[in-house]
Coordinates of C-alpha atoms in Angstrom, one line a residue:
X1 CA 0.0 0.0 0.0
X2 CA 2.9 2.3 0.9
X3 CA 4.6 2.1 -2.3
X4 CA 1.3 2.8 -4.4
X5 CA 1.4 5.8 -2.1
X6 CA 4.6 6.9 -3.1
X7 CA 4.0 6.0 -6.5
X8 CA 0.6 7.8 -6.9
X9 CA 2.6 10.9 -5.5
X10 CA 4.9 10.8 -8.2
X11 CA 2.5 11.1 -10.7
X12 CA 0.9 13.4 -9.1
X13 CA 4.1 16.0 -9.1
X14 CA 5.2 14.6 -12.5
X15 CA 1.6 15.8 -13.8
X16 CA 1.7 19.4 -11.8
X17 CA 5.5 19.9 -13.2
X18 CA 5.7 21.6 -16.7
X19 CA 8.1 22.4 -19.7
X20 CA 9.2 26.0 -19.4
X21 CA 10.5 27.2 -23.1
X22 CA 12.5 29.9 -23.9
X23 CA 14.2 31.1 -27.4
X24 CA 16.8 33.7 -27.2
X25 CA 18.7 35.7 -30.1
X26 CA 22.1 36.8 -27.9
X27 CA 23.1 39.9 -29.5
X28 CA 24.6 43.4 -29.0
X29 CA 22.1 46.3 -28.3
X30 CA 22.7 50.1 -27.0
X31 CA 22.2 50.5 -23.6
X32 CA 22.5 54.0 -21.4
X33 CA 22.1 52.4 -17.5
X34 CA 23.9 55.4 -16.0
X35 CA 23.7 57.7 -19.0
X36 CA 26.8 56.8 -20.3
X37 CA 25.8 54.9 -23.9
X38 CA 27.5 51.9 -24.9
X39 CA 27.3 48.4 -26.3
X40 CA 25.5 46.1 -24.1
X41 CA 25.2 42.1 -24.7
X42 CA 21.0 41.7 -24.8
X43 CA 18.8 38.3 -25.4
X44 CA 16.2 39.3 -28.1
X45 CA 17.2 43.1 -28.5
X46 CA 16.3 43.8 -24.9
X47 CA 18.7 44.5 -21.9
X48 CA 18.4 43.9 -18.9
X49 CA 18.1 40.7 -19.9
X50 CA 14.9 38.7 -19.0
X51 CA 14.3 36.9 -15.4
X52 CA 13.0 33.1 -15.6
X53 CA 10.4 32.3 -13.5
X54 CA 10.0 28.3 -12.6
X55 CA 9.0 25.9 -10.3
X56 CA 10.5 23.1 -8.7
X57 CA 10.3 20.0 -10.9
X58 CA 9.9 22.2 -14.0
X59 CA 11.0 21.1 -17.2
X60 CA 13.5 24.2 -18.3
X61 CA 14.6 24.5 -22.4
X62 CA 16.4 27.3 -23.4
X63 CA 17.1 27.6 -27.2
X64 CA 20.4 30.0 -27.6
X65 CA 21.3 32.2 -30.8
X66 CA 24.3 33.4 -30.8
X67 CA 23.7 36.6 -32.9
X68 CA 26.7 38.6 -31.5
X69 CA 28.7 38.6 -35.0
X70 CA 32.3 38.5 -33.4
X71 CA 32.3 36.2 -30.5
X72 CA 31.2 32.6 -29.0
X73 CA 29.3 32.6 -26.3
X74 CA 27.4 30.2 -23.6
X75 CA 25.0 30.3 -20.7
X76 CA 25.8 29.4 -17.5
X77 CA 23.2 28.4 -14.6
X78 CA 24.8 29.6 -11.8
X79 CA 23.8 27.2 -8.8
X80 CA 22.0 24.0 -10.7
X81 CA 23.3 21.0 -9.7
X82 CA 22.7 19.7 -13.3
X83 CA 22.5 16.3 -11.6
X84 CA 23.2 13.7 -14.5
X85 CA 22.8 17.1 -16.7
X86 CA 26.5 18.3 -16.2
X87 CA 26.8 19.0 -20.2
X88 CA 23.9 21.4 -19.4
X89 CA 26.2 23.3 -17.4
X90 CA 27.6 26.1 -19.8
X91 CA 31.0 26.4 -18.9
X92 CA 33.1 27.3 -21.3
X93 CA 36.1 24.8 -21.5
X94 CA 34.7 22.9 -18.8
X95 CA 31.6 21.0 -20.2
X96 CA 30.9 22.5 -23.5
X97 CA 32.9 24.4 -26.5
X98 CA 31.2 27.9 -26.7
X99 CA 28.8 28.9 -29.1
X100 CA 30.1 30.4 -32.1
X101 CA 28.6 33.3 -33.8
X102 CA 25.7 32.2 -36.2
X103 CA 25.1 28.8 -34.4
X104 CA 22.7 27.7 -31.6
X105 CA 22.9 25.4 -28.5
X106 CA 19.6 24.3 -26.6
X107 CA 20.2 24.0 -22.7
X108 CA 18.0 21.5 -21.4
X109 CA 17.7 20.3 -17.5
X110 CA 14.8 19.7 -14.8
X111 CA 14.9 22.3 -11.9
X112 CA 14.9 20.1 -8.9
X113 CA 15.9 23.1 -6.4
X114 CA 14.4 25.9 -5.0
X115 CA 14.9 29.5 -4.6
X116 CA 17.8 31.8 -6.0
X117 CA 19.9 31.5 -8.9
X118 CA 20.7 33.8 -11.8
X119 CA 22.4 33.0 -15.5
X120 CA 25.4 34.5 -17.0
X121 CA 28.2 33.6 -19.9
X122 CA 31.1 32.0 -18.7
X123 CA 32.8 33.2 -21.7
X124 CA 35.5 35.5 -22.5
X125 CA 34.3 37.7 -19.3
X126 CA 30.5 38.8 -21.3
X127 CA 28.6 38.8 -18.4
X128 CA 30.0 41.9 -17.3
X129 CA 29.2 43.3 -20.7
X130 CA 25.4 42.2 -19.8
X131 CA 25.0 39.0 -20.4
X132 CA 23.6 37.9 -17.1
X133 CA 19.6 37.6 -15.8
X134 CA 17.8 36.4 -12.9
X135 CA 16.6 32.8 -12.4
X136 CA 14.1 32.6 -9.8
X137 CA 12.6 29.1 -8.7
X138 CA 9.4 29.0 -6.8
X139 CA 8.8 26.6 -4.2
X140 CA 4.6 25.5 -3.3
X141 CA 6.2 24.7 -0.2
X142 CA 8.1 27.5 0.8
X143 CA 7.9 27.6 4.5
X144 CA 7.3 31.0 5.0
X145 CA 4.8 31.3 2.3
X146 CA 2.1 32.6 4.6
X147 CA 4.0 35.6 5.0
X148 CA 4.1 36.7 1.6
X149 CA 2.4 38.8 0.1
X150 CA 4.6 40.0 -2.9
X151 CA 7.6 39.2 -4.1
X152 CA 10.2 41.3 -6.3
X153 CA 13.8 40.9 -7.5
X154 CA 17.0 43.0 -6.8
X155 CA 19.7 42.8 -8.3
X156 CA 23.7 44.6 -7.8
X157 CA 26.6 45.2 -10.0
X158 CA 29.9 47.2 -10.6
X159 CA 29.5 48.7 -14.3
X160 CA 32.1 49.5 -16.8
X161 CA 31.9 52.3 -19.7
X162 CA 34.7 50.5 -21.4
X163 CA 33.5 46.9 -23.1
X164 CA 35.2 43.8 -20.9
X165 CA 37.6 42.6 -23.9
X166 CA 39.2 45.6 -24.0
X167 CA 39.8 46.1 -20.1
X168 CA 41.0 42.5 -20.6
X169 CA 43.8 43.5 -22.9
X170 CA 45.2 45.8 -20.6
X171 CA 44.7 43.7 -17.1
X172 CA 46.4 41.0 -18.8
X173 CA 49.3 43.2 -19.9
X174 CA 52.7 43.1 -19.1
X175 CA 52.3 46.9 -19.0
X176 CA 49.8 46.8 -16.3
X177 CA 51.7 44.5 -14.1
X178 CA 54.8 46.2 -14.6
X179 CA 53.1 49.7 -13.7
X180 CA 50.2 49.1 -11.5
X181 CA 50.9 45.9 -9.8
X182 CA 48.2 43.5 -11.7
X183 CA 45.7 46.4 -10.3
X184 CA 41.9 45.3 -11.8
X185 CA 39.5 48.1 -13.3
X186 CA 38.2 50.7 -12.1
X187 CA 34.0 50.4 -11.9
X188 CA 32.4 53.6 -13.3
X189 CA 29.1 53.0 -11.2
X190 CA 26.8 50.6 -9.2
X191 CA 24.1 49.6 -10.9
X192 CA 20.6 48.2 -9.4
X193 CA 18.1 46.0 -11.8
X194 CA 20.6 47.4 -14.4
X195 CA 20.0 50.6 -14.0
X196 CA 20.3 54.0 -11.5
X197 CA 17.5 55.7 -9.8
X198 CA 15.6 52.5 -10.2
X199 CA 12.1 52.5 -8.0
X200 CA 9.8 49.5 -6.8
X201 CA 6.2 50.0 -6.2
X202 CA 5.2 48.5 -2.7
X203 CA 2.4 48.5 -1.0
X204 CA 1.5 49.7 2.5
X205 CA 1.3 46.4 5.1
X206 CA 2.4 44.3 2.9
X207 CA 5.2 41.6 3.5
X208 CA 7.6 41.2 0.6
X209 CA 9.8 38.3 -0.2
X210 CA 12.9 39.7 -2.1
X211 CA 15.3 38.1 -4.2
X212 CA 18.7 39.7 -4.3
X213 CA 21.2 38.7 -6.7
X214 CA 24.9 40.3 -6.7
X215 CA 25.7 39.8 -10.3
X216 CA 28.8 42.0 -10.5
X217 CA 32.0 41.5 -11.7
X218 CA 34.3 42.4 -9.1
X219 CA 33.4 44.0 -5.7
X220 CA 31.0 42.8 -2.8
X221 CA 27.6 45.0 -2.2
X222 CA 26.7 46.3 1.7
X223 CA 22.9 47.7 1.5
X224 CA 20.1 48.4 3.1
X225 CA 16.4 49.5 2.8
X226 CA 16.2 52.8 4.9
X227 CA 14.2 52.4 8.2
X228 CA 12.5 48.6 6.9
X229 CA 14.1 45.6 8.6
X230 CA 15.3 42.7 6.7
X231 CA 15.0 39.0 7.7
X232 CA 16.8 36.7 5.9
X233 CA 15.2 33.8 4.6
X234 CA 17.3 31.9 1.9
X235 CA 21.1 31.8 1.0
X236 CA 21.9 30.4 -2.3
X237 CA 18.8 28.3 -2.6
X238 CA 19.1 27.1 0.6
X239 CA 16.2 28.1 3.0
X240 CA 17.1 29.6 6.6
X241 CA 15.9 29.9 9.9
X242 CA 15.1 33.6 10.1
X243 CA 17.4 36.0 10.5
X244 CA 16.4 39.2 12.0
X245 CA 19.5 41.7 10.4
X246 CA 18.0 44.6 13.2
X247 CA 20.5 47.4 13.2
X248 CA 23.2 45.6 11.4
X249 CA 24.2 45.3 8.1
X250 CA 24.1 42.8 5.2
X251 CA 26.3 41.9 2.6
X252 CA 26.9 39.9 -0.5
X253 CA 29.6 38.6 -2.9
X254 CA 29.7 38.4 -6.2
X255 CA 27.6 35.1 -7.3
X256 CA 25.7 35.0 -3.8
X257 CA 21.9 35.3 -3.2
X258 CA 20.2 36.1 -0.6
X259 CA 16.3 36.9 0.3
X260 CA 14.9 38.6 2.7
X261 CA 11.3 40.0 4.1
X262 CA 10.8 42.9 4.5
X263 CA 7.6 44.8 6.2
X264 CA 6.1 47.9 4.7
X265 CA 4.7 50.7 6.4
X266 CA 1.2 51.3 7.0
X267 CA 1.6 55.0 5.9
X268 CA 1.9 55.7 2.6
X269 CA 2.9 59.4 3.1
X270 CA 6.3 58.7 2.3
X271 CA 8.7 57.0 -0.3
X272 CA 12.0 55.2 1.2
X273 CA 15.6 54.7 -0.3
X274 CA 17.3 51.5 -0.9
X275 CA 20.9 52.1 -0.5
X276 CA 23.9 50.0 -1.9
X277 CA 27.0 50.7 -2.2
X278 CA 30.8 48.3 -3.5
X279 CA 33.1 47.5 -1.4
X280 CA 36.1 50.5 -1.9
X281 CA 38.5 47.8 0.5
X282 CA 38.2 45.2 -2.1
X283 CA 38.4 48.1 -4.6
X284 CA 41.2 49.9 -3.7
X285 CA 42.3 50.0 0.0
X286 CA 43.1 46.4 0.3
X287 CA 45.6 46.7 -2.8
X288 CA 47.1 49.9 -1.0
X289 CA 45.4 52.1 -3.4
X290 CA 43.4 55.1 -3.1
X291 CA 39.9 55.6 -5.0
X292 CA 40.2 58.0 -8.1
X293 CA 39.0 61.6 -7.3
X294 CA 35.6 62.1 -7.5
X295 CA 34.6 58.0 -7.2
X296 CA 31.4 57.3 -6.5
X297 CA 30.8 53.4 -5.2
X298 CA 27.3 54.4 -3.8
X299 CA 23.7 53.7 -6.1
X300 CA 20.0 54.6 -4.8
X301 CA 17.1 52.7 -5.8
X302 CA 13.9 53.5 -3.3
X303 CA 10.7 51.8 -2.4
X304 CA 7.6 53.8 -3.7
X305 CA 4.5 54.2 -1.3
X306 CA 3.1 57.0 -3.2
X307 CA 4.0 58.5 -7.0
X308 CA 3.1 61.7 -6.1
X309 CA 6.2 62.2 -2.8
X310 CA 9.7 62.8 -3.1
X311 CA 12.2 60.3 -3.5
X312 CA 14.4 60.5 -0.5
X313 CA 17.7 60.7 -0.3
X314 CA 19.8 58.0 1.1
X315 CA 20.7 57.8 4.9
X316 CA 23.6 58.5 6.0
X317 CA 26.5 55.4 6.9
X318 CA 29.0 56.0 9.5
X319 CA 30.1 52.5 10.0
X320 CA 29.2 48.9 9.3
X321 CA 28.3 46.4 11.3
X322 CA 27.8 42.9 9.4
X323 CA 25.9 40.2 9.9
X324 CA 28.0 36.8 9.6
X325 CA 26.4 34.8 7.3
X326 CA 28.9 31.8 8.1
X327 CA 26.6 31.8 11.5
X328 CA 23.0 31.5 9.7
X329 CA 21.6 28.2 10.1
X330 CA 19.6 25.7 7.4
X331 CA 16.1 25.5 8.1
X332 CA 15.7 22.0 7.8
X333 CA 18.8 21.6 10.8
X334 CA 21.1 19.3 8.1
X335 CA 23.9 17.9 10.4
X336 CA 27.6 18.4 9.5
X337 CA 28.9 15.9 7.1
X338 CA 31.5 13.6 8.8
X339 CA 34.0 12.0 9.0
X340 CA 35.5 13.7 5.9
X341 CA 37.2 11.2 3.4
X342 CA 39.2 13.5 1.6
X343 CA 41.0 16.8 2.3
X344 CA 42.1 19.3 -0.1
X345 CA 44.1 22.0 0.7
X346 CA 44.2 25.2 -1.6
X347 CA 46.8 28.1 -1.0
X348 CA 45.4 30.8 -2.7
X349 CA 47.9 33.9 -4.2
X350 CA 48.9 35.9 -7.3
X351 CA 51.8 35.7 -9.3
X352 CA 53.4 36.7 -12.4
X353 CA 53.0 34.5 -14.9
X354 CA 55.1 35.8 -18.3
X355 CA 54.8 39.7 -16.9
X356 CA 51.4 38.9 -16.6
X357 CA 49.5 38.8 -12.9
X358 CA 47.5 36.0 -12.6
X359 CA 45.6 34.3 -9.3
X360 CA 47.1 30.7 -8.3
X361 CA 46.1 27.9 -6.6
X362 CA 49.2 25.6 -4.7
X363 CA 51.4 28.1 -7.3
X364 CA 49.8 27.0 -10.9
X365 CA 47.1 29.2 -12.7
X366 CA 44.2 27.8 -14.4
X367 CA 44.7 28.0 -18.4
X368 CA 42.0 27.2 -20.6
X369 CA 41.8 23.8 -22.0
X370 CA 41.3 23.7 -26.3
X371 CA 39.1 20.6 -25.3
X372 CA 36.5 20.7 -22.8
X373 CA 37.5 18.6 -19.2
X374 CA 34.3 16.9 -19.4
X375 CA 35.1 15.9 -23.6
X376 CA 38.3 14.8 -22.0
X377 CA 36.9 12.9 -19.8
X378 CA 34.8 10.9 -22.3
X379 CA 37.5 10.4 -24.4
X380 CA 40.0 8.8 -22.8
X381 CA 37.8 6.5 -20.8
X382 CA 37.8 5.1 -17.6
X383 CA 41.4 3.9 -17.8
X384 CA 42.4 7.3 -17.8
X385 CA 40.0 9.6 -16.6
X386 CA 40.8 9.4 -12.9
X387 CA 44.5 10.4 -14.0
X388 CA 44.9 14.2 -13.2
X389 CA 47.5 14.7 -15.8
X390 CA 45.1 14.3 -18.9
X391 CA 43.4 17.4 -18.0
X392 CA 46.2 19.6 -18.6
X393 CA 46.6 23.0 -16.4
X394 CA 43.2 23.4 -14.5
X395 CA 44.0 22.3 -11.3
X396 CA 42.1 19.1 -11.3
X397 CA 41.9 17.0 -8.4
X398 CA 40.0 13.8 -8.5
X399 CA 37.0 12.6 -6.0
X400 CA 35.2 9.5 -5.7
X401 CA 31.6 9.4 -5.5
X402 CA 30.0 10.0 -2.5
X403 CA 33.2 10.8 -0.5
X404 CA 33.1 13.3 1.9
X405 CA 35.2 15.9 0.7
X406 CA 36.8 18.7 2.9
X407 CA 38.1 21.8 1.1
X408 CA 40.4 24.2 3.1
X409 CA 40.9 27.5 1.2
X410 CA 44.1 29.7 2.3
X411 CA 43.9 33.5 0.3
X412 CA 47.3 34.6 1.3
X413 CA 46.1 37.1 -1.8
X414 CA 46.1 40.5 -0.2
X415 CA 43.0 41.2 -1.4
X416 CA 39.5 38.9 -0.4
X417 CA 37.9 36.7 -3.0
X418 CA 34.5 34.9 -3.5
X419 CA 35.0 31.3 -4.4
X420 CA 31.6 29.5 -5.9
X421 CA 31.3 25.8 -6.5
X422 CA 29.5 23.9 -9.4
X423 CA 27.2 21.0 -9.4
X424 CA 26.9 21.5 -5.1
X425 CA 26.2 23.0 -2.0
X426 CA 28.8 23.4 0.4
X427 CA 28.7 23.4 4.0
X428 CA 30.5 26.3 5.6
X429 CA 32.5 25.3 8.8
X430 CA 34.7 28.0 9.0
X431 CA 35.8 31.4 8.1
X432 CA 38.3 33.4 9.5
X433 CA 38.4 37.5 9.7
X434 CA 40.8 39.6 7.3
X435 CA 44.4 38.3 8.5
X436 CA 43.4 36.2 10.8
X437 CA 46.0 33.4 10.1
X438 CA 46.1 29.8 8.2
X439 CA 44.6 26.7 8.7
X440 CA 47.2 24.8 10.8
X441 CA 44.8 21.3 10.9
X442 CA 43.1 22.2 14.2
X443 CA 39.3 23.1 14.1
X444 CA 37.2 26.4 15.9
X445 CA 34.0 25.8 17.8
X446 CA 32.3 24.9 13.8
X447 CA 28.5 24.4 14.2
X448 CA 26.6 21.2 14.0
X449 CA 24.4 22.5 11.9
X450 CA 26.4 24.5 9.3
X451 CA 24.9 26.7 6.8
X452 CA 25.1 25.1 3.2
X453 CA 25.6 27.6 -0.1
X454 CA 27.5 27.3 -3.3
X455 CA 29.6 30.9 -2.9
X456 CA 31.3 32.2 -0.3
X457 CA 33.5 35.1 0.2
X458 CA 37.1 34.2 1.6
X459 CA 38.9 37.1 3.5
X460 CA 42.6 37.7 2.7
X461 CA 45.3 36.4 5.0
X462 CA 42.6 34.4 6.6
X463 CA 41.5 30.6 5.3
X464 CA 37.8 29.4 5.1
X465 CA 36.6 25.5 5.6
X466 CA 34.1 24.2 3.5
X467 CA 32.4 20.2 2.9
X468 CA 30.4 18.7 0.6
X469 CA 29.5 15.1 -0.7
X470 CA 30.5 14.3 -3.9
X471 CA 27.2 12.9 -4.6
X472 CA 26.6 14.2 -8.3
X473 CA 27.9 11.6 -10.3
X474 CA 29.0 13.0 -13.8
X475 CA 32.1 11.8 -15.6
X476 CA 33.4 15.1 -14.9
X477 CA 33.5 16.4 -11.5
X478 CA 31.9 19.9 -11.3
X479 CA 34.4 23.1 -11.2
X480 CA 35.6 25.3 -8.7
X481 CA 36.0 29.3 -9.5
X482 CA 37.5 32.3 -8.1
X483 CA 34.4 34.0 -9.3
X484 CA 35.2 37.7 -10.8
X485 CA 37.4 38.2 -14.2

């Protein structure tokens, strides 16, 4: 009787799940987001680019044009698992050759997560150039559904007036690391949805689930919604127990996600500012460089009560005051994976490479493979696939399935760096503060309940501890990425 249970439930969710089709035209459009005009990458002549809207068990296709005329392309799905669907996964000399210009690809995978994702090339840096959009998976059960009333995305990034290729050509330069240390670009402006002086119409008494999505290139994002609280809900598609942010502060790396509710006011007398602003250590001071005159790292968007009141202008910040995110725990209480079968350790730096500054890990830089690591993998069979060496210089490291597997990251960089995982989420044991030290094999006080995510921000001259089971059984093991270009 049980298993004709079971089974009848199957078919029930199989029948309530549906096929969610998309067909996109990639291509370069003009786009003015902070009144600077410039070519933008756009899916069917629009930018922003569109949000996907799904839910869990939905059937996603995604047919992909590449109409850009003088470069490949690909869409990554930043967060999927792509369980059994790792040639789905859109990285560009990982599991699939780019697109070339004039051809198309069609991405197709089941969404068997929930909550907050986005999409983005992981080619030749495009995503900066616009190439990015929300992916927003909505969950019948949500357990805090009867809160709700409205929902809304945010989402944060640097922006660059120059196009990504030719910022590119001078980071990578011998020039650049012979003058200015490997120094990255400068960001002209913050951008929120895409844009500046962006607005979202609220409601008075209304509780609003909101997904925020830092999508930027480089820098973290601290913000705020002026005199609203926040409560977070979900990291990285991983529900929470709530998280009441008070007086403090919130941020977010580049990759993360994050919701929150938020509360609106009953009087609709006034409009309120939502503040964000990038991270000007990670920009500049942490590299012992000082911001170019007159840089601004700050954006407003605001919440709009009534169309007829001012829009406000941002409060005033004196200080921060974060919120650890390393301390938020899972809602459904997952235990910490143990005992850990395999331990890898990662000493993260920079170095020159040919008068060329480049990020290492254990002192070798990752250099794009002409074949795919997954195309590799099929190719030379099991003999040799478990063999490091016939993957060439991507710092691979091997893992058998289902092993526990520990990850120790050391950034002895001096600046902090977001690291985001493919194919998983990760359990976050530890994570020290800025120069803190390196992990010398003991353990902190971790939690037994650690939160799990896919990105995480490791602060420099300090280490960060991460597990996960290597339960997704490809013939290529998901990659690892220092996540900004």
């Amino acid at each position: 009787m049980s298993r004709l249970l079971i089974l009848i439930f199957a078919l029930s969710q199989l029948a309530l799940s549906k096929t969610v089709n998309y067909k996109w035209d990639i291509s370069w459009v003009t786009a003015a987001p902070d009144g600077f005009s410039r070519p933008v990458i756009g899916i069917n002549g629009q930018w922003p680019c569109p949000q996907i809207d799904v839910e869990t068990g939905d059937r996603l296709v995604v047919e992909v044009y590449n109409g850009l005329g003088n470069q490949s392309t690909g869409l990554h799905w930043h967060g999927m698992y792509q369980n059994g669907t790792g040639y789905m996964d859109g990285t560009t000399g990982v599991t699939q050759c780019p697109i070339p210009p004039g051809y198309s690809l069609t991405y197709d995978f089941v969404i068997d997560q929930v909550g907050s994702y986005w999409y983005h090339s992981h080619n030749l840096g495009q995503y900066p150039d616009g190439l990015w959009g929300p992916l927003i998976v909505h969950d019948p059960q949500f357990p805090y559904a009867d809160e709700v009333d409205g929902e809304f995305t945010l989402t944060l990034t640097d922006w660059y007036h120059q196009q990504i290729p030719d910022l590119l050509a001078v980071y990578e330069s011998t020039k650049n690391e012979a003058g200015n240390s490997g120094d990255e670009p400068t960001p002209d402006s913050a951008l929120v949805n895409g844009a500046i002086n962006t607005i979202f119409k609220v409601e008075p008494g209304k509780t609003y689930l909101v997904h925020i999505i830092c999508v930027g290139n480089f820098p973290g994002h601290a913000f705020l919604f002026d005199d609203h609280n926040m409560t977070v809900v979900e990291v990285d598609g991983v529900y929470t127990q709530k998280v009441e942010v008070g007086n403090q502060n919130v941020r977010i790396a580049t990759g993360q996600r994050m919701s929150v509710l938020i509360t609106t006011k009953n009087d609709t007398s006034k409009n309120y500012a939502f503040w964000d602003t990038m991270d000007i250590n990670m920009l500049f001071f942490d590299e012992g460089r000082d911001p170019p005159a007159n840089f601004n790292p700050n954006v407003t968007a605001w919440l709009v009560y009534n169309d007829s009141a001012p829009l406000p202008d941002p409060p005033t910040i004196y200080g921060f005051n974060f919120v650890n995110d390393v301390d938020f725990v899972p809602y459904d209480l997952a235990p910490v994976l143990e005992p850990v079968d395999h331990q890898i350790i990662m000493d993260v730096n920079a170095g020159s490479i040919n008068g060329i500054q480049r990020l290492t890990i254990n002192g070798g830089t990752y250099l794009q493979q002409k074949v795919p690591s997954l195309y590799t993998a099929l190719s030379v069979g099991d003999k040799y696939s478990s063999n490091p060496l016939v993957y060439g210089s991507v710092n691979p490291f091997v893992l058998k399935h289902n092993e526990v597997v520990e990850i120790v990251v050391n950034d002895y960089h001096e600046n902090l760096h977001p690291f985001h995982l493919h194919g998983h989420k990760f359990q976050v044991l530890e994570r020290t503060a800025p120069n803190a030290g390196y992990f010398d094999g003991t353990y902190g006080n971790f939690s037994k309940t650690p939160i799990r995510r896919d990105t995480i921000m490791v602060q420099n001259g300090g280490y960060m501890v991460m597990r996960f089971r290597a339960d997704n059984p490809d013939t290529c093991a998901p990659p690892f990425f220092a996540h900004h270009y």
